[in-house]
Amino acid sequence: MIHVDVPTLALRGGAIPVLGLGTWQAQHGAAERAVSAALQLGYRHVDTATMYGNEGEVGRALSTVGIDRDDVFVTTKLPPERVGREQRTLTESLIALNLDHVDLWLIHWPPGGQAAPRTWDEFRAARDEGLVRSIGVSNYSIRQIDELIEVTGEAPAVNQIPYSPSDHDPALLAAHRERGIVVEGYSPLKRSDLRAPALVDAAAAHDVTAAQVVLRWHVQHDVVVIPKSTDRERLAANLDVFGFELTDEEMARIDALG
Ligand SMILES: NC(=O)c1ccc[n+]([C@@H]2O[C@H](COP(=O)([O-])OP(=O)(O)OC[C@H]3O[C@@H](n4cnc5c(N)ncnc54)[C@H](OP(=O)(O)O)[C@@H]3O)[C@@H](O)[C@H]2O)c1
């Protein structure tokens, strides 16, 4: 078992490791193998969802690797079509994950394109019951977040959105920060052109890969990043981004890709 000091960001209800493992499109044993390998390599944050169909595999990996429950941060998500069946869906997630709570539960997409304050109330109730530590949203606009705040008085702890250098939007990050919301960036690698000179040059300067530069860029922007891999070498490389620091000039060049 390898120990890696992954920094955390404070969020309402706890602290979230700034880098975690994505699991979308990992099924049929691949998720279980990837999560087991990742935990052994030092990952302590796993992102799954009801929709990914792999909560059972994630749960088996968590049980067999034998890491203290409190040392792992687990996120799952409610599919929008389960609106009205929030509590039952959460119960199914917890059974599949073999956990008595998750660290973060997200509304996967705005249901029907709406903010869905009623669902947000169900999330708050689940949190108050201790079934989830923190609650948040995914793929929400700031306008939809403001509607949740207006109706319920409570902001999400997290908004999980597509984020990569090509998506960089300082005003969007600031809007989340002003509301005390942690931004989680998904598809960080898929949405990046790893041949972009700003990435290639920084990679050469630090003797790392362009993918590692992308993930490090998220970390330096305090954006939680959840790269997915099922390959042991890429899993190890993606976590190995805490031994170098991008300069202000490198960060600015990468920011300009947005
Ligand atoms: N909330 C949402 O709506 C939403 C939407 C999309 C994703 N997500 C979450 O975010 C996670 C990450 O996003 P994603 O899976 O879409 O994309 P990603 O993590 O940006 O990219 C994953 C792809 O990149 C490859 N890869 C991994 N490490 C690499 C490296 N070091 N160099 C080159 N290629 C590498 C992977 O292949 P190998 O597996 O072969 O390494 C896979 O094909 C998801 O798994 C999911 O947990 C959430």
XYZ file of C-alpha atoms and ligand atoms in Angstrom:
306
model
C 0.000 0.000 0.000
C 1.491 3.328 -1.085
C 0.850 6.505 0.914
C 0.392 9.748 -1.030
C -0.307 13.073 0.671
C -3.151 14.417 -1.432
C -4.181 17.889 -0.257
C -7.823 18.442 0.639
C -10.148 21.382 0.092
C -12.620 22.390 2.782
C -16.243 21.906 1.836
C -19.482 22.197 3.758
C -19.674 18.977 5.752
C -16.027 17.971 5.528
C -12.934 18.020 3.366
C -12.473 16.641 -0.141
C -9.200 15.288 -1.563
C -8.338 17.550 -4.491
C -7.714 14.573 -6.788
C -9.876 11.478 -7.077
C -10.597 8.568 -9.382
C -13.348 8.855 -12.005
C -15.170 5.625 -12.861
C -17.541 6.456 -15.724
C -17.484 3.798 -18.463
C -15.666 1.318 -16.210
C -17.816 -1.803 -15.793
C -17.734 -5.597 -16.058
C -14.920 -5.953 -13.535
C -12.879 -2.998 -14.837
C -14.194 -0.635 -12.148
C -13.435 -3.087 -9.342
C -9.904 -3.647 -10.649
C -9.300 0.079 -11.212
C -10.612 1.135 -7.785
C -8.605 -1.617 -6.039
C -5.430 -0.625 -7.890
C -6.094 3.070 -7.259
C -6.593 2.575 -3.509
C -3.353 0.593 -3.334
C -1.574 3.367 -5.247
C -2.745 5.967 -2.714
C -6.019 7.343 -4.114
C -8.473 8.168 -1.306
C -11.340 9.615 -3.350
C -13.621 7.728 -5.741
C -16.336 9.212 -7.952
C -19.202 6.968 -9.041
C -22.899 7.405 -9.881
C -26.067 5.350 -9.988
C -25.970 5.861 -13.766
C -22.507 4.286 -14.129
C -23.840 0.884 -13.063
C -20.659 0.148 -11.124
C -21.454 1.035 -7.502
C -21.352 -2.690 -6.641
C -17.854 -2.984 -8.101
C -16.707 0.142 -6.263
C -18.155 -1.289 -3.041
C -16.357 -4.615 -3.498
C -13.052 -2.844 -4.090
C -13.544 -0.679 -0.994
C -14.321 -3.753 1.125
C -11.484 -5.928 -0.126
C -8.650 -3.399 -0.091
C -9.233 -2.873 3.594
C -8.802 0.857 4.060
C -10.509 2.585 6.985
C -13.876 3.897 5.831
C -13.074 7.334 7.239
C -9.959 7.551 5.081
C -11.807 7.300 1.756
C -14.045 9.945 0.194
C -16.868 8.396 -1.859
C -19.195 10.335 -4.149
C -22.291 9.039 -5.895
C -25.022 10.773 -7.888
C -28.778 10.716 -8.324
C -29.909 10.354 -11.947
C -32.462 13.058 -12.824
C -35.063 10.453 -13.800
C -35.091 9.243 -10.171
C -36.600 12.516 -8.982
C -39.420 11.629 -6.606
C -37.567 8.441 -5.600
C -34.538 10.122 -4.046
C -34.457 8.231 -0.736
C -34.998 4.845 -2.345
C -32.240 5.521 -4.874
C -29.845 6.540 -2.112
C -30.666 3.381 -0.164
C -29.900 1.317 -3.285
C -26.587 3.161 -3.715
C -25.593 2.532 -0.097
C -26.466 -1.164 -0.374
C -24.475 -1.520 -3.614
C -21.528 0.393 -2.151
C -21.803 -1.572 1.100
C -21.552 1.688 3.055
C -23.686 3.313 5.721
C -23.083 6.779 4.267
C -21.470 8.459 1.285
C -19.278 11.519 1.625
C -20.926 13.393 -1.215
C -24.231 12.915 -3.022
C -24.856 14.944 -6.165
C -27.878 15.660 -8.352
C -26.306 14.339 -11.572
C -28.031 16.801 -13.935
C -30.682 19.486 -13.389
C -33.861 17.358 -13.648
C -35.726 18.388 -16.808
C -33.304 21.306 -17.044
C -34.719 22.744 -13.793
C -33.011 23.586 -10.500
C -35.366 21.162 -8.637
C -35.484 22.678 -5.123
C -37.785 19.849 -3.987
C -35.092 17.305 -4.780
C -32.606 19.559 -3.019
C -34.842 19.380 0.076
C -34.707 15.564 -0.141
C -30.920 15.807 -0.294
C -30.873 18.026 2.785
C -33.079 15.522 4.624
C -30.712 12.646 3.727
C -27.783 14.714 4.978
C -29.629 15.514 8.205
C -30.264 11.766 8.676
C -26.526 11.108 8.387
C -26.772 9.075 5.178
C -24.554 11.553 3.324
C -21.954 13.959 4.714
C -22.154 16.635 2.021
C -24.612 17.361 -0.760
C -24.092 19.010 -4.087
C -25.038 19.265 -7.723
C -23.547 18.563 -11.116
C -23.939 20.306 -14.445
C -25.768 23.205 -12.775
C -25.526 26.793 -13.983
C -24.971 29.604 -11.490
C -28.549 30.710 -12.201
C -29.875 27.276 -11.187
C -27.672 27.269 -8.077
C -29.005 30.686 -7.115
C -32.535 29.352 -7.427
C -31.713 26.546 -4.963
C -30.228 29.078 -2.546
C -33.198 31.400 -2.924
C -35.811 28.707 -2.329
C -34.064 26.582 0.320
C -31.496 28.933 1.868
C -28.726 26.400 1.288
C -26.037 26.349 -1.396
C -24.614 23.079 -2.715
C -21.216 22.147 -1.272
C -19.990 21.192 -4.758
C -20.831 21.704 -8.414
C -19.281 19.012 -10.623
C -18.879 20.414 -14.135
C -16.791 19.752 -17.252
C -13.479 21.500 -16.681
C -10.169 21.521 -18.507
C -7.782 24.233 -19.708
C -9.967 24.688 -22.786
C -12.964 25.387 -20.511
C -11.092 27.831 -18.272
C -13.415 30.593 -17.110
C -12.113 32.639 -14.159
C -15.475 34.420 -13.737
C -17.247 31.058 -13.391
C -14.728 29.876 -10.779
C -15.121 33.171 -8.895
C -18.929 32.891 -8.954
C -18.712 29.467 -7.303
C -16.157 30.681 -4.764
C -18.321 33.678 -3.804
C -21.086 31.210 -2.940
C -18.724 28.937 -0.989
C -19.046 26.158 -3.580
C -16.153 23.838 -4.473
C -15.809 23.220 -8.222
C -15.100 19.665 -9.311
C -13.846 19.293 -12.867
C -14.820 16.254 -14.898
C -13.409 14.922 -18.186
C -10.157 16.863 -17.551
C -8.150 14.788 -20.040
C -10.803 14.039 -22.655
C -11.475 17.740 -23.015
C -7.774 18.644 -23.333
C -5.595 18.790 -26.433
C -2.517 17.171 -24.934
C -0.447 18.436 -27.922
C -1.080 22.100 -27.061
C 2.341 23.823 -26.874
C 1.534 25.375 -23.461
C 1.066 21.855 -22.049
C 3.930 20.230 -23.957
C 6.414 22.955 -22.921
C 5.419 22.814 -19.236
C 5.622 19.016 -19.341
C 9.161 19.158 -20.741
C 10.213 21.763 -18.150
C 9.084 19.563 -15.245
C 9.890 16.173 -16.803
C 6.275 15.031 -16.595
C 3.552 14.305 -19.176
C 1.082 16.803 -20.636
C -1.708 14.863 -18.859
C 0.059 15.420 -15.527
C 0.372 19.128 -16.336
C -3.391 19.318 -16.954
C -4.190 17.667 -13.606
C -1.651 19.827 -11.767
C -3.228 22.919 -13.360
C -6.587 21.943 -11.822
C -4.969 21.440 -8.417
C -3.305 24.868 -8.537
C -6.688 26.423 -9.354
C -8.282 24.639 -6.349
C -10.521 22.734 -8.751
C -11.054 19.145 -7.596
C -10.139 16.817 -10.449
C -11.295 13.223 -11.017
C -9.429 11.643 -13.955
C -10.619 8.186 -14.942
C -8.269 5.386 -15.867
C -8.396 1.609 -15.746
C -4.696 1.282 -16.580
C -2.354 0.832 -13.604
C 0.446 2.952 -15.081
C -1.845 5.825 -15.982
C -3.530 5.562 -12.555
C -0.130 5.972 -10.908
C 0.922 8.821 -13.211
C -2.350 10.711 -12.720
C -1.856 10.729 -8.951
C 1.793 11.739 -9.245
C 1.192 15.483 -9.591
C 2.169 16.686 -6.127
C 5.947 16.735 -6.625
C 6.169 19.714 -8.987
C 4.630 23.155 -9.248
C 3.684 25.069 -12.394
C 5.089 28.606 -12.466
C 2.792 31.640 -12.705
C 3.902 32.032 -16.300
C 3.070 28.408 -17.151
C -0.311 28.705 -15.428
C -1.091 31.887 -17.403
C -0.174 30.230 -20.722
C -2.399 27.243 -19.914
C -5.209 29.555 -18.711
C -5.064 31.226 -22.120
C -6.176 27.947 -23.760
C -9.642 28.689 -22.332
N -21.079 14.643 -13.520
C -21.054 14.306 -14.791
O -22.000 14.558 -15.563
C -19.838 13.617 -15.330
C -19.666 13.507 -16.716
C -18.497 12.880 -17.171
C -17.578 12.397 -16.267
N -17.788 12.487 -14.914
C -16.822 11.937 -13.911
O -15.535 12.446 -14.217
C -14.653 11.360 -14.447
C -13.562 11.756 -15.436
O -14.113 12.130 -16.675
P -14.049 11.179 -17.973
O -13.970 9.756 -17.588
O -15.176 11.624 -18.840
O -12.734 11.650 -18.724
P -11.162 11.799 -18.372
O -10.891 11.362 -16.994
O -10.787 13.170 -18.790
O -10.507 10.849 -19.440
C -10.586 9.464 -19.343
C -9.919 8.910 -20.604
O -8.551 9.318 -20.638
C -7.717 8.167 -20.616
N -6.582 8.491 -19.736
C -6.513 8.387 -18.382
N -5.343 8.810 -17.919
C -4.607 9.196 -18.993
C -3.305 9.716 -19.164
N -2.505 9.918 -18.118
N -2.892 9.999 -20.424
C -3.708 9.801 -21.484
N -4.946 9.291 -21.395
C -5.411 8.998 -20.153
C -8.561 7.033 -20.112
O -8.172 5.804 -20.671
P -7.654 4.561 -19.744
O -8.764 4.196 -18.820
O -7.355 3.510 -20.767
O -6.429 5.062 -19.032
C -9.947 7.418 -20.633
O -10.091 7.018 -21.984
C -15.581 10.247 -14.938
O -14.960 8.972 -14.934
C -16.726 10.413 -13.985
O -16.392 9.861 -12.719
C -18.899 13.113 -14.429
